[in-house]
Each structure stands twice: as C-alpha cells, then as structure tokens.
Amino acid sequence: MKSKKIVLHFPKDLVNKPIVYRLIKEYDLSFNILKAKILPDEEGLMVMELEGDESDYRKGVRYLKKAGVSMQPLSKDVRRDDEKCTHCGACVVCCPSEALSVNRKTGEINFETEKCIACELCIPACPTKAMVLEF
Amino acid sequence: MTKTVEEINKKIRNRKAVVVTAEEMASVVKKDGAEKASEKVDVVTTGTFGPMCSSGVFLNFGQSKPKIKMHKVYLNDVEAYSGLAAVDAYLGATQMSRGDSLNRIKPGRFSYGGGHVIEDLISGKKIKIKASAYGTDCYPRLSYDGEIRLKDINEAIMCSPRNAYQNYNCAVNVSDKTVYTYMGILKPHLGNANYCSAGQLSPLLNDPEYRTIGPGTRIFLGGARGYVSWNGTQHNPGVQRGANGVPCKPAGTLMVTGNLKEMSPEWIKGASMTGYGASLIVAVGVPVPVLDEKIAAFCGVSDEDIYCPIVDYSKDYPQGTGRTLGKVSYAELRRGEIKVKGKTVPAASLSSYYKAREIAEKVKEWVEEGSFLLGRAQETLPGPSSNISFKSLPPDSGRGK
C-alpha cells in the first residue's frame, strides 16, 4: 500500500475534462481531496492524498502525467509546537482547510494534521510562532 | 447581604469560603438571583490571557568590578531603558532587537523583541548583556559584555503600565488589501473579525465599576502572586455603559506588579504580531470579593450581555475617525461568525479563552486551599463618575509626517 499527499496542477484546457475519477475507476486508487480550486478557463489546483496498491499507484501517476497534469509531492508539513500554543484562535480564520478549528465547548484549538494542506497561512498569524514548517 | 474583605479572608483561612469562577457565577446568578448569589458566594475568580503590549520588567543586574553606570544596555541585543540608577533598567515588551528589519519589507516578522527576552529570562535561559557607559569617577567602567540568568540578578520586577483592558474592539478590514495590525492579520473585504477579550471571564468586566479593585488587590500574574498597583494608563472609566454597567468599548485598565522570578513561561509568552511588532502575552487573574448583591449581579454577567464595537482597522482606526461599524456581543463572537454590513464574517480571538478559564480555575484552587488571601484595595480605581477625560495629542506642528 502506498499513500502520499500530492499537489496536482491542471492546465486551462484540462479543467473541463473528467480526469480524477479515472483514478478510482481504472486504477483502483482511493483519494481524499484536501484542497481544490478548479474553475472554468483557469488553471486548476488540487491537493489530494492518493492511496492504493504500489503498482496501481505508479500506473495512476503515469496516467495523470500523460493526461497533461503536472504533479509534485506535498513535501512540507506544518507542525504545532504545543508548548508554545496558547489556544487563542488567531490561526483559525486563516486556515482554508479547516485543519485548525475551535472546540466551541472547551475553547481549545484543534489541529487535525490530516486536513492540513501545508499552505502556511497560519504561520504568520500565530503570535507565539507555534506553527512551524517542516521539510 | 453585605460582607467585608476581612470577613471573606477569615472564611478563606478556615477553608470555608465559597469560590466560583466568573463563568460559574453567571449560572448561579441566573438560577438563584443576585441576592441569593451574594449570600452563597464569597469570591468570584476571573482570568485573561492575551497580548498586552504595555508590559515590562524592572531589572537590577548587580554591579561589575570595577563598577559601571550603564548608559545603554542591551539584552540579547534588545535595548532596555537605562535612564535610571547605575545598573537598573526597564525592559519593555515591544522593544525590538537591534538590526531587526522592522517593517522595511512589509509585513515584518518581528521575531525577537522585549517580550521574548522576558520569556527567555523566565525560562532560565542565559541572556547576553552588553552595556556601554561614559565613565565617571565613581563608575569608571566603560563597557560590559557578559551573560546573565534570571536567578543571578538582584531583582526582576514585572511592572506593566497597562494590562487587562476592560473590553476591546472587534477589528475588521473593509479595504481591498490585507492589513497587519496589533489585532492580527485582517483580510480584505471583511475577510475576518479579530477580537481580544475573555468576555465574561475578564477581570474588569466582572467588576465593571471598580467597586472592589484598586491598588493592593492581590492577583494572579504570570503564574505567580502579584498586585494591582494603580489604574493602568489610558484608564477611561467615563465611556458609555450598558444598563448592566458594562462599558460598550475599551474602558478601564490595570497597572500590575509582580516578581518575575516566581513566574512561569507557561503564563508569560513573547509574541510576534506580523507586520506590527513584538509583544507579551500575559496571564492575569483577579479574585473579586462578593461584598454585596450589586457585585454579585455584576459578576453574573455573561457573554450575551457584553458588547464591543466593530472597528475598521484599514481606515477608521488608523485615522482616528471614531466611526464604528456596529456592535457585537461576545456570545456571537465566540460562536465563530458575526454579521458585519450584511456579510457573514468568521471571527477569531487573539486572547485565549481556554487559558483564561484555566487561570480562573487556578485562582479558585488557590483561594479554596487557603493559600491566597484577598488583598483589600487601599482605594478603588477611578470609576464612571470620576470625570476623567480621555486626551489626545494637540494638533501636529506641521513638521511631523
């Protein structure tokens, strides 16, 4: 089994074509879309976690590349230094993927790393520099 | 029913005092009414944990051999004001390290300033100290270059001129560019709304008319015992208030003092506000003695009853127009979304409600244990009828920019 977070770039002319669903249908891969911005006549961007059998994964990636989708691994990770975090919430409104959220009952700030797309917007928003980028 | 601080202290010593947090008091008053609540409850504990720029520390380093009268002194390259006696200095939270690029490339990161030095001192880290002097007959040394740790210096007394603001603005940005403020990063077109108060848990919102708080009030400061020393700077008690006595905008403030050597890095943290500057996140908790029914009613306040103004930080705040975009309650803010000019805007807090609650719980524990007696205010802070007027600088001479 292989599971990886990848960033896909769709050129303008590909945006209107169905591509991603074939990963499931023909390559038996499963994916979890972490972020997607695909609008007609614009370059599209999608961040996904792609998972499947090693050889299926390879084939799937080959298919994507052949179709004209450029891709790169999401190699950065954002980590939270829990000693520094004060649970204020300044990061929450900056987070586009809802990886950072407020527990409305306790007031605690949750950080769900699996939802994080490493966009780094939380980093300058954090007064105590608790959000750190790791390569 | 009325009580005195001395009577409550007697109960605390005998571990018979009934102590609740401000959050719990809201439900007690709602359920039993203020009169019953004032009979039942002796002390209400509060807390707040947010960036407080007007914070700092008086330091006395001890003398070198031969002696020095410090003319300029830098701690990890951050200047401390030394216009005091020979080896005394005041380190302010927002002072930036020498050589920081500030806002030359906007937005600056302001990664190390006075607040960070204060946190490093409390953490027990070694701090580089560089001092220069002009030399006198009694203090001949011209410079000093060494390292200190908090435990090695004579005194480190936190003395902050303005902490625990009573209520604050909710900051938004109506322009089409991101603005970087002391209220955090504000996205264009009302992209977010940032606020900074513990609301119903906040010290001065539980004693809105300052009937119990003043110089001598014993408080929780940075994890240690501290005191209210005076009203804070910009203390502005005369602002408009609701029927419940709660000010509708920033009003009272506290000047506070405590021993830095007893504080903990968990409760004092250096802060960097992108594009703005360095600051210090300070934990303050004040126990409010429930002396009578009126004070019980005040402490019963909840987030639904506390409103703050929504202020545009792209134009109205910097230009001082005084215009607001309406008001919003802390209950709405805490739900995470507010309405501004018909638009739904996500709201975020800069002060930690989670930690504010922990502070109130901690103070409650201390009082219940009998280890934290109430300090009776020697006089209370100037109140709503004190005729304090809020002043501004006179018009610029025309030479300023």
Coordinates of C-alpha atoms in Angstrom, one line a residue:
Chain A
M1 CA 0.0 0.0 0.0
K2 CA 1.2 3.5 -0.8
S3 CA -0.3 6.7 0.5
K4 CA 1.0 10.1 -0.4
K5 CA -0.1 13.7 -0.4
I6 CA 0.4 15.3 -3.8
V7 CA -0.3 18.6 -5.5
L8 CA -1.8 18.5 -9.0
H9 CA -1.8 21.4 -11.4
F10 CA -4.3 21.3 -14.2
P11 CA -3.6 23.4 -17.3
K12 CA -6.5 25.5 -18.6
D13 CA -7.6 23.1 -21.3
L14 CA -7.8 20.2 -19.0
V15 CA -10.0 21.8 -16.5
N16 CA -13.2 20.9 -18.3
K17 CA -12.3 17.2 -18.7
P18 CA -13.0 14.4 -16.3
I19 CA -9.7 13.1 -15.1
V20 CA -9.5 12.4 -11.5
Y21 CA -12.4 9.9 -11.3
R22 CA -10.5 7.5 -13.5
L23 CA -8.0 7.1 -10.7
I24 CA -10.8 5.2 -8.9
K25 CA -12.4 3.6 -11.8
E26 CA -9.4 2.3 -13.8
Y27 CA -6.6 2.3 -11.3
D28 CA -8.4 1.2 -8.2
L29 CA -6.9 4.1 -6.2
S30 CA -8.7 6.0 -3.5
F31 CA -8.2 9.6 -2.8
N32 CA -9.1 12.3 -0.3
I33 CA -9.2 15.8 -1.8
L34 CA -7.7 18.2 0.7
K35 CA -8.0 21.3 -1.4
A36 CA -9.2 22.1 -4.8
K37 CA -9.6 25.2 -6.8
I38 CA -10.8 24.4 -10.3
L39 CA -12.7 27.0 -12.2
P40 CA -13.7 27.1 -15.9
D41 CA -11.0 28.7 -18.1
E42 CA -8.5 28.9 -15.3
E43 CA -5.6 26.8 -14.2
G44 CA -6.7 24.4 -11.6
L45 CA -5.0 23.2 -8.4
M46 CA -5.8 20.2 -6.4
V47 CA -4.1 18.8 -3.3
M48 CA -5.0 15.2 -2.5
E49 CA -4.0 12.2 -0.6
L50 CA -3.7 9.4 -3.0
E51 CA -3.7 5.8 -1.8
G52 CA -3.5 2.4 -3.3
D53 CA -1.5 -0.6 -4.2
E54 CA 2.1 0.2 -5.1
S55 CA 1.8 -0.7 -8.8
D56 CA -1.6 0.8 -9.2
Y57 CA -0.3 4.0 -7.7
R58 CA 2.6 4.1 -10.2
K59 CA 0.2 3.5 -13.1
G60 CA -2.2 6.1 -11.9
V61 CA 0.5 8.7 -11.6
R62 CA 1.7 7.8 -15.1
Y63 CA -1.8 8.3 -16.4
L64 CA -2.1 11.7 -14.8
K65 CA 1.2 12.9 -16.2
K66 CA 0.3 11.6 -19.7
A67 CA -3.0 13.4 -19.5
G68 CA -1.1 16.6 -19.0
V69 CA -1.5 17.1 -15.3
S70 CA 1.7 18.2 -13.6
M71 CA 2.3 17.0 -10.1
Q72 CA 4.6 17.3 -7.2
P73 CA 4.7 15.7 -3.8
L74 CA 3.4 17.8 -0.9
S75 CA 6.7 17.6 0.9
K76 CA 6.1 20.1 3.5
D77 CA 4.4 19.6 6.8
V78 CA 3.1 22.1 9.3
R79 CA 3.6 21.1 12.9
R80 CA 2.3 22.7 16.0
D81 CA 4.6 23.2 18.9
D82 CA 2.1 22.5 21.7
E83 CA 4.3 24.2 24.4
K84 CA 4.1 27.5 22.5
C85 CA 0.4 27.3 21.5
T86 CA -1.8 29.4 23.8
H87 CA -5.1 28.3 22.2
C88 CA -6.0 31.8 21.2
G89 CA -7.5 31.1 17.8
A90 CA -5.8 33.7 15.7
C91 CA -4.9 30.9 13.2
V92 CA -8.4 29.6 12.8
V93 CA -9.7 32.3 10.4
C94 CA -6.6 31.9 8.3
C95 CA -6.9 28.2 7.7
P96 CA -8.6 27.4 4.4
S97 CA -8.9 23.6 5.0
E98 CA -10.5 23.7 8.5
A99 CA -7.5 21.8 9.9
L100 CA -7.5 24.4 12.6
S101 CA -10.7 24.8 14.5
V102 CA -12.1 25.8 17.8
N103 CA -13.7 23.3 20.1
R104 CA -16.7 25.5 21.0
K105 CA -17.2 23.7 24.2
T106 CA -13.7 23.8 25.8
G107 CA -12.3 26.7 23.8
E108 CA -9.3 24.6 22.8
I109 CA -7.9 24.9 19.3
N110 CA -7.8 21.6 17.5
F111 CA -5.2 20.9 14.8
E112 CA -6.1 18.0 12.6
T113 CA -2.9 17.3 10.6
E114 CA -4.6 15.1 8.2
K115 CA -6.7 18.1 7.0
C116 CA -3.6 20.3 6.7
I117 CA -2.6 21.3 3.2
A118 CA 0.6 23.0 4.3
C119 CA -0.5 26.3 2.8
E120 CA 1.4 28.0 5.6
L121 CA -1.1 30.8 6.2
C122 CA -1.3 30.0 9.9
I123 CA 2.4 30.6 10.3
P124 CA 2.5 34.4 10.2
A125 CA -0.9 34.6 12.0
C126 CA 0.4 32.8 15.1
P127 CA 1.7 35.3 17.7
T128 CA 3.8 32.7 19.6
K129 CA 5.2 31.1 16.5
A130 CA 3.7 27.8 17.5
M131 CA 3.0 26.8 13.9
V132 CA 6.2 25.6 12.3
L133 CA 7.1 24.4 8.8
E134 CA 9.0 21.2 8.4
F135 CA 10.5 19.8 5.3
Chain B
M1 CA -26.3 40.7 52.4
T2 CA -23.0 42.7 52.7
K3 CA -19.6 41.3 53.7
T4 CA -16.2 42.8 54.2
V5 CA -13.0 41.6 52.6
E6 CA -11.8 40.8 56.2
E7 CA -14.8 38.5 56.8
I8 CA -14.2 36.7 53.5
N9 CA -10.5 36.3 54.3
K10 CA -11.5 34.7 57.6
K11 CA -13.5 32.2 55.7
I12 CA -10.7 31.6 53.3
R13 CA -8.3 30.9 56.2
N14 CA -10.8 28.4 57.6
R15 CA -11.3 27.0 54.2
K16 CA -15.0 27.8 54.4
A17 CA -15.1 30.3 51.6
V18 CA -17.3 29.5 48.6
V19 CA -15.4 30.3 45.5
V20 CA -16.7 30.1 41.9
T21 CA -15.3 31.1 38.6
A22 CA -16.9 34.0 36.7
E23 CA -18.3 31.5 34.2
E24 CA -19.9 29.5 37.0
M25 CA -21.2 32.7 38.7
A26 CA -23.2 33.6 35.6
S27 CA -25.3 30.4 36.0
V28 CA -25.5 30.9 39.8
V29 CA -27.0 34.4 39.4
K30 CA -29.2 33.3 36.5
K31 CA -30.6 30.5 38.7
D32 CA -30.8 32.0 42.2
G33 CA -30.8 35.7 41.5
A34 CA -28.2 38.2 42.7
E35 CA -29.4 38.5 46.3
K36 CA -29.2 34.7 47.0
A37 CA -25.9 34.5 45.0
S38 CA -24.4 37.2 47.2
E39 CA -25.2 35.1 50.3
K40 CA -23.9 31.9 48.8
V41 CA -20.8 33.0 47.0
D42 CA -17.8 34.8 48.6
V43 CA -15.3 35.1 45.8
V44 CA -15.6 35.1 42.0
T45 CA -12.4 34.3 40.1
T46 CA -11.6 35.7 36.7
G47 CA -8.8 35.3 34.1
T48 CA -7.4 36.6 30.9
F49 CA -4.5 35.6 28.7
G50 CA -3.7 37.8 25.7
P51 CA -1.1 40.0 24.1
M52 CA -0.6 43.1 26.3
C53 CA 1.9 45.4 24.7
S54 CA 2.3 47.8 27.7
S55 CA 4.1 45.2 29.8
G56 CA 7.7 45.2 31.0
V57 CA 10.2 44.5 33.8
F58 CA 12.4 46.5 36.0
L59 CA 15.8 44.8 36.4
N60 CA 18.7 45.3 38.7
F61 CA 21.7 43.4 37.4
G62 CA 24.1 43.9 40.3
Q63 CA 27.5 45.6 39.9
S64 CA 30.6 44.6 38.0
K65 CA 34.1 45.2 39.2
P66 CA 35.1 47.9 38.6
K67 CA 31.7 49.5 38.7
I68 CA 29.6 50.8 35.8
K69 CA 26.9 53.3 35.3
M70 CA 25.1 51.8 32.3
H71 CA 24.3 54.4 29.7
K72 CA 23.0 52.0 27.2
V73 CA 22.2 48.3 27.9
Y74 CA 21.2 45.5 25.5
L75 CA 19.8 42.1 26.5
N76 CA 20.1 39.7 23.6
D77 CA 20.5 42.8 21.5
V78 CA 17.2 44.3 22.7
E79 CA 17.6 47.6 24.4
A80 CA 16.4 48.1 27.9
Y81 CA 15.9 51.7 29.1
S82 CA 18.7 52.6 31.4
G83 CA 17.9 56.2 32.3
L84 CA 17.8 55.1 35.9
A85 CA 20.5 54.4 38.5
A86 CA 23.7 52.7 37.6
V87 CA 22.6 49.1 37.0
D88 CA 18.8 49.5 36.9
A89 CA 16.9 49.2 33.6
Y90 CA 13.4 48.8 32.3
L91 CA 12.8 46.3 29.6
G92 CA 9.6 46.9 27.6
A93 CA 7.8 44.2 25.7
T94 CA 7.6 45.9 22.4
Q95 CA 11.3 46.9 22.1
M96 CA 12.8 45.3 19.0
S97 CA 16.2 43.7 18.8
R98 CA 18.9 45.9 17.2
G99 CA 19.2 45.1 13.5
D100 CA 15.6 43.8 13.1
S101 CA 14.4 44.8 9.7
L102 CA 11.2 46.1 11.3
N103 CA 8.6 46.9 8.6
R104 CA 11.2 47.7 5.9
I105 CA 9.9 44.7 3.9
K106 CA 6.2 44.5 4.8
P107 CA 5.0 42.7 6.6
G108 CA 7.9 42.4 9.1
R109 CA 8.1 39.3 11.2
F110 CA 9.3 40.9 14.4
S111 CA 10.6 37.6 15.6
Y112 CA 12.6 38.8 18.7
G113 CA 11.8 41.6 21.0
G114 CA 11.5 42.6 24.6
G115 CA 8.6 40.2 25.2
H116 CA 10.8 37.3 24.0
V117 CA 13.7 38.4 26.3
I118 CA 11.2 38.4 29.2
E119 CA 10.1 34.8 28.3
D120 CA 13.7 33.7 27.9
L121 CA 14.6 35.1 31.3
I122 CA 11.7 33.3 33.0
S123 CA 12.7 30.1 31.2
G124 CA 16.1 30.3 32.9
K125 CA 18.0 30.8 29.6
K126 CA 21.3 32.6 29.5
I127 CA 20.9 36.1 28.2
K128 CA 23.7 38.1 26.6
I129 CA 24.1 41.5 28.2
K130 CA 26.1 44.3 26.6
A131 CA 26.3 47.7 28.3
S132 CA 28.2 50.9 27.5
A133 CA 29.0 53.8 29.7
Y134 CA 30.7 57.2 29.6
G135 CA 32.6 56.6 32.8
T136 CA 32.6 58.6 36.0
D137 CA 34.9 58.8 39.0
C138 CA 32.6 56.5 40.9
Y139 CA 31.7 54.3 38.0
P140 CA 34.8 54.0 35.9
R141 CA 34.0 51.0 33.6
L142 CA 33.2 52.0 30.0
S143 CA 31.6 48.8 28.8
Y144 CA 30.5 45.4 29.9
D145 CA 29.9 42.2 27.8
G146 CA 28.7 39.1 29.5
E147 CA 25.9 36.7 30.3
I148 CA 23.2 36.7 33.0
R149 CA 20.4 34.4 34.1
L150 CA 17.3 35.5 36.0
K151 CA 18.5 33.7 39.2
D152 CA 21.8 35.6 39.1
I153 CA 20.4 39.1 39.1
N154 CA 19.1 41.1 42.1
E155 CA 15.6 41.9 41.1
A156 CA 13.3 41.4 38.2
I157 CA 10.1 43.1 38.9
M158 CA 7.3 43.0 36.4
C159 CA 5.7 46.3 36.4
S160 CA 3.3 46.8 33.5
P161 CA 1.6 50.1 33.0
R162 CA -1.4 48.8 31.1
N163 CA -2.8 45.2 31.3
A164 CA -6.2 43.5 31.4
Y165 CA -8.1 46.0 29.3
Q166 CA -11.7 46.2 30.2
N167 CA -13.4 45.3 26.9
Y168 CA -11.8 45.9 23.5
N169 CA -12.6 46.5 19.8
C170 CA -13.5 43.8 17.4
A171 CA -11.2 44.5 14.4
V172 CA -12.1 44.2 10.7
N173 CA -10.8 45.4 7.4
V174 CA -13.1 46.9 4.8
S175 CA -10.4 47.8 2.3
D176 CA -9.2 45.7 -0.6
K177 CA -5.8 45.0 0.9
T178 CA -4.7 42.8 3.8
V179 CA -3.8 44.9 6.8
Y180 CA -1.3 43.8 9.5
T181 CA -2.2 45.2 12.9
Y182 CA -1.8 44.6 16.6
M183 CA -5.1 42.9 16.3
G184 CA -3.6 40.3 13.9
I185 CA -3.8 39.8 10.2
L186 CA -7.0 41.3 8.8
K187 CA -8.1 40.0 5.4
P188 CA -9.6 42.4 2.9
H189 CA -13.3 42.8 2.3
L190 CA -14.3 41.9 5.8
G191 CA -12.4 38.6 5.5
N192 CA -12.2 38.1 9.2
A193 CA -13.0 39.8 12.5
N194 CA -10.5 39.6 15.3
Y195 CA -11.3 40.3 19.0
C196 CA -9.3 40.2 22.1
S197 CA -11.1 39.8 25.5
A198 CA -12.0 37.0 27.7
G199 CA -15.5 38.5 27.9
Q200 CA -17.4 37.0 30.8
L201 CA -14.2 35.7 32.4
S202 CA -12.3 39.0 32.0
P203 CA -11.3 40.6 35.3
L204 CA -12.6 44.2 34.8
L205 CA -15.8 43.0 33.1
N206 CA -16.8 41.3 36.4
D207 CA -16.3 44.5 38.4
P208 CA -17.2 47.0 35.8
E209 CA -17.4 50.0 38.1
Y210 CA -14.3 49.0 40.0
R211 CA -16.1 48.7 43.3
T212 CA -13.5 46.2 44.7
I213 CA -10.4 46.6 42.5
G214 CA -7.6 49.0 43.2
P215 CA -4.0 49.4 44.5
G216 CA -3.4 46.4 46.8
T217 CA -5.7 43.9 45.2
R218 CA -3.8 40.6 45.1
I219 CA -3.9 39.0 41.7
F220 CA -2.6 36.1 39.6
L221 CA 0.2 37.5 37.4
G222 CA 2.1 35.3 35.0
G223 CA 1.6 32.2 37.2
A224 CA 2.6 34.0 40.4
R225 CA 1.1 36.2 43.0
G226 CA 1.1 39.9 42.0
Y227 CA -0.7 43.1 42.8
V228 CA -2.7 45.8 41.2
S229 CA -0.5 48.8 41.7
W230 CA -2.6 51.6 40.2
N231 CA -5.1 52.2 37.4
G232 CA -3.4 51.4 34.1
T233 CA -2.5 54.0 31.5
Q234 CA -5.4 55.1 29.3
H235 CA -7.8 54.2 32.1
N236 CA -11.0 55.6 30.7
P237 CA -13.9 54.9 33.0
G238 CA -16.2 57.5 31.6
V239 CA -17.2 55.7 28.4
Q240 CA -20.8 54.8 27.5
R241 CA -22.1 51.8 29.5
G242 CA -25.0 49.4 29.2
A243 CA -27.8 49.2 31.8
N244 CA -25.7 46.4 33.4
G245 CA -22.8 48.9 34.0
V246 CA -20.6 47.1 31.4
P247 CA -18.7 49.5 29.2
C248 CA -19.5 49.3 25.5
K249 CA -15.9 49.9 24.4
P250 CA -12.4 49.8 25.8
A251 CA -12.5 51.4 29.2
G252 CA -10.7 50.6 32.4
T253 CA -7.1 49.2 32.7
L254 CA -4.8 47.9 35.4
M255 CA -1.2 48.7 36.3
V256 CA 0.2 45.5 37.8
T257 CA 3.3 44.4 39.6
G258 CA 4.8 41.0 40.4
N259 CA 8.1 39.1 40.9
L260 CA 9.3 37.8 37.6
K261 CA 11.4 35.2 39.4
E262 CA 8.3 33.5 40.5
M263 CA 6.6 33.5 37.2
S264 CA 6.3 30.6 34.7
P265 CA 6.9 30.5 30.9
E266 CA 3.5 28.8 30.7
W267 CA 1.9 32.1 31.6
I268 CA 4.2 34.7 30.1
K269 CA 5.0 34.4 26.4
G270 CA 6.8 36.6 23.9
A271 CA 4.6 37.4 20.9
S272 CA 5.3 38.5 17.4
M273 CA 2.5 40.3 15.6
T274 CA 3.3 40.0 11.9
G275 CA 3.7 43.5 10.3
Y276 CA 3.2 45.2 13.7
G277 CA 5.8 44.3 16.3
A278 CA 6.7 42.3 19.4
S279 CA 4.5 42.0 22.4
L280 CA 4.0 39.9 25.6
I281 CA 1.2 37.5 26.3
V282 CA 0.3 37.9 29.9
A283 CA -1.9 35.9 32.2
V284 CA -3.9 38.0 34.7
G285 CA -6.5 36.7 37.1
V286 CA -8.3 38.8 39.7
P287 CA -10.4 37.4 42.5
V288 CA -13.5 39.6 43.1
P289 CA -14.9 39.6 46.6
V290 CA -18.7 39.4 46.5
L291 CA -19.3 42.1 49.0
D292 CA -22.9 42.7 48.2
E293 CA -25.8 41.9 45.9
K294 CA -24.8 44.6 43.4
I295 CA -21.3 43.0 43.0
A296 CA -22.9 39.5 42.7
A297 CA -25.1 40.9 39.9
F298 CA -22.1 42.4 38.2
C299 CA -20.2 39.1 38.4
G300 CA -23.2 37.3 37.0
V301 CA -22.6 38.9 33.6
S302 CA -22.4 36.6 30.7
D303 CA -21.1 36.9 27.1
E304 CA -24.6 37.7 25.8
D305 CA -24.6 40.9 27.9
I306 CA -21.2 42.2 26.9
Y307 CA -20.9 44.1 23.6
C308 CA -17.9 45.6 21.8
P309 CA -17.6 47.9 18.9
I310 CA -16.7 46.6 15.4
V311 CA -14.0 48.9 14.1
D312 CA -12.4 49.1 10.7
Y313 CA -8.6 48.9 11.0
S314 CA -7.9 49.9 7.4
K315 CA -9.1 53.5 7.8
D316 CA -11.2 54.3 10.8
Y317 CA -8.8 53.1 13.5
P318 CA -5.5 54.5 12.0
Q319 CA -7.1 57.8 11.1
G320 CA -8.9 58.1 14.4
T321 CA -12.3 58.8 12.8
G322 CA -14.1 57.3 15.8
R323 CA -16.6 55.6 13.4
T324 CA -17.7 52.1 14.2
L325 CA -19.5 49.5 12.1
G326 CA -21.9 48.5 14.8
K327 CA -21.6 46.3 17.9
V328 CA -21.4 42.7 18.6
S329 CA -21.7 40.5 21.7
Y330 CA -19.0 38.2 22.9
A331 CA -21.5 35.3 22.7
E332 CA -21.8 35.9 18.9
L333 CA -18.1 36.3 18.6
R334 CA -17.4 33.1 20.4
R335 CA -19.7 31.2 18.1
G336 CA -17.2 32.0 15.4
E337 CA -19.2 34.0 12.9
I338 CA -20.6 37.5 13.0
K339 CA -22.6 39.7 10.7
V340 CA -21.0 42.9 9.5
K341 CA -22.7 45.1 6.9
G342 CA -24.8 42.1 6.0
K343 CA -21.9 39.9 5.4
T344 CA -21.1 36.8 7.4
V345 CA -17.6 37.2 8.8
P346 CA -15.5 34.5 10.6
A347 CA -14.4 35.7 14.0
A348 CA -11.2 34.8 15.8
S349 CA -9.9 35.5 19.2
L350 CA -6.4 36.8 20.0
S351 CA -6.8 36.1 23.7
S352 CA -7.1 32.5 24.8
Y353 CA -10.5 31.7 26.3
Y354 CA -9.3 28.2 27.1
K355 CA -6.3 29.5 29.1
A356 CA -8.5 32.3 30.7
R357 CA -10.7 29.6 32.1
E358 CA -7.6 27.7 33.4
I359 CA -6.4 30.9 35.2
A360 CA -9.8 31.4 36.8
E361 CA -9.8 27.7 37.9
K362 CA -6.3 28.1 39.3
V363 CA -7.1 31.2 41.3
K364 CA -10.2 29.4 42.6
E365 CA -8.0 26.5 43.7
W366 CA -5.5 28.8 45.4
V367 CA -8.3 30.6 47.3
E368 CA -10.0 27.4 48.3
E369 CA -6.8 26.0 49.6
G370 CA -6.5 29.0 51.9
S371 CA -3.1 29.9 50.3
F372 CA -4.3 33.0 48.6
L373 CA -6.0 35.6 50.7
L374 CA -7.7 38.6 49.1
G375 CA -5.8 41.8 49.2
R376 CA -8.1 44.7 50.1
A377 CA -7.8 47.6 47.7
Q378 CA -6.4 50.6 49.6
E379 CA -8.6 52.7 47.4
T380 CA -10.7 51.7 44.4
L381 CA -9.8 52.7 40.8
P382 CA -11.4 55.9 39.5
G383 CA -14.9 55.0 38.5
P384 CA -17.5 56.1 35.9
S385 CA -18.3 59.3 37.8
S386 CA -14.7 60.4 38.3
N387 CA -14.7 62.9 35.4
I388 CA -11.6 61.6 33.8
S389 CA -11.4 62.9 30.3
F390 CA -9.6 61.0 27.6
K391 CA -7.0 63.1 26.0
S392 CA -5.2 63.2 22.6
L393 CA -2.1 65.0 21.4
P394 CA -2.5 68.6 20.3
P395 CA -2.6 69.1 16.5
D396 CA 0.8 68.5 14.9
S397 CA 3.1 71.5 14.4
G398 CA 3.1 70.7 10.6
R399 CA 6.6 69.4 10.7
G400 CA 5.5 65.8 11.6
K401 CA 4.5 63.2 8.9

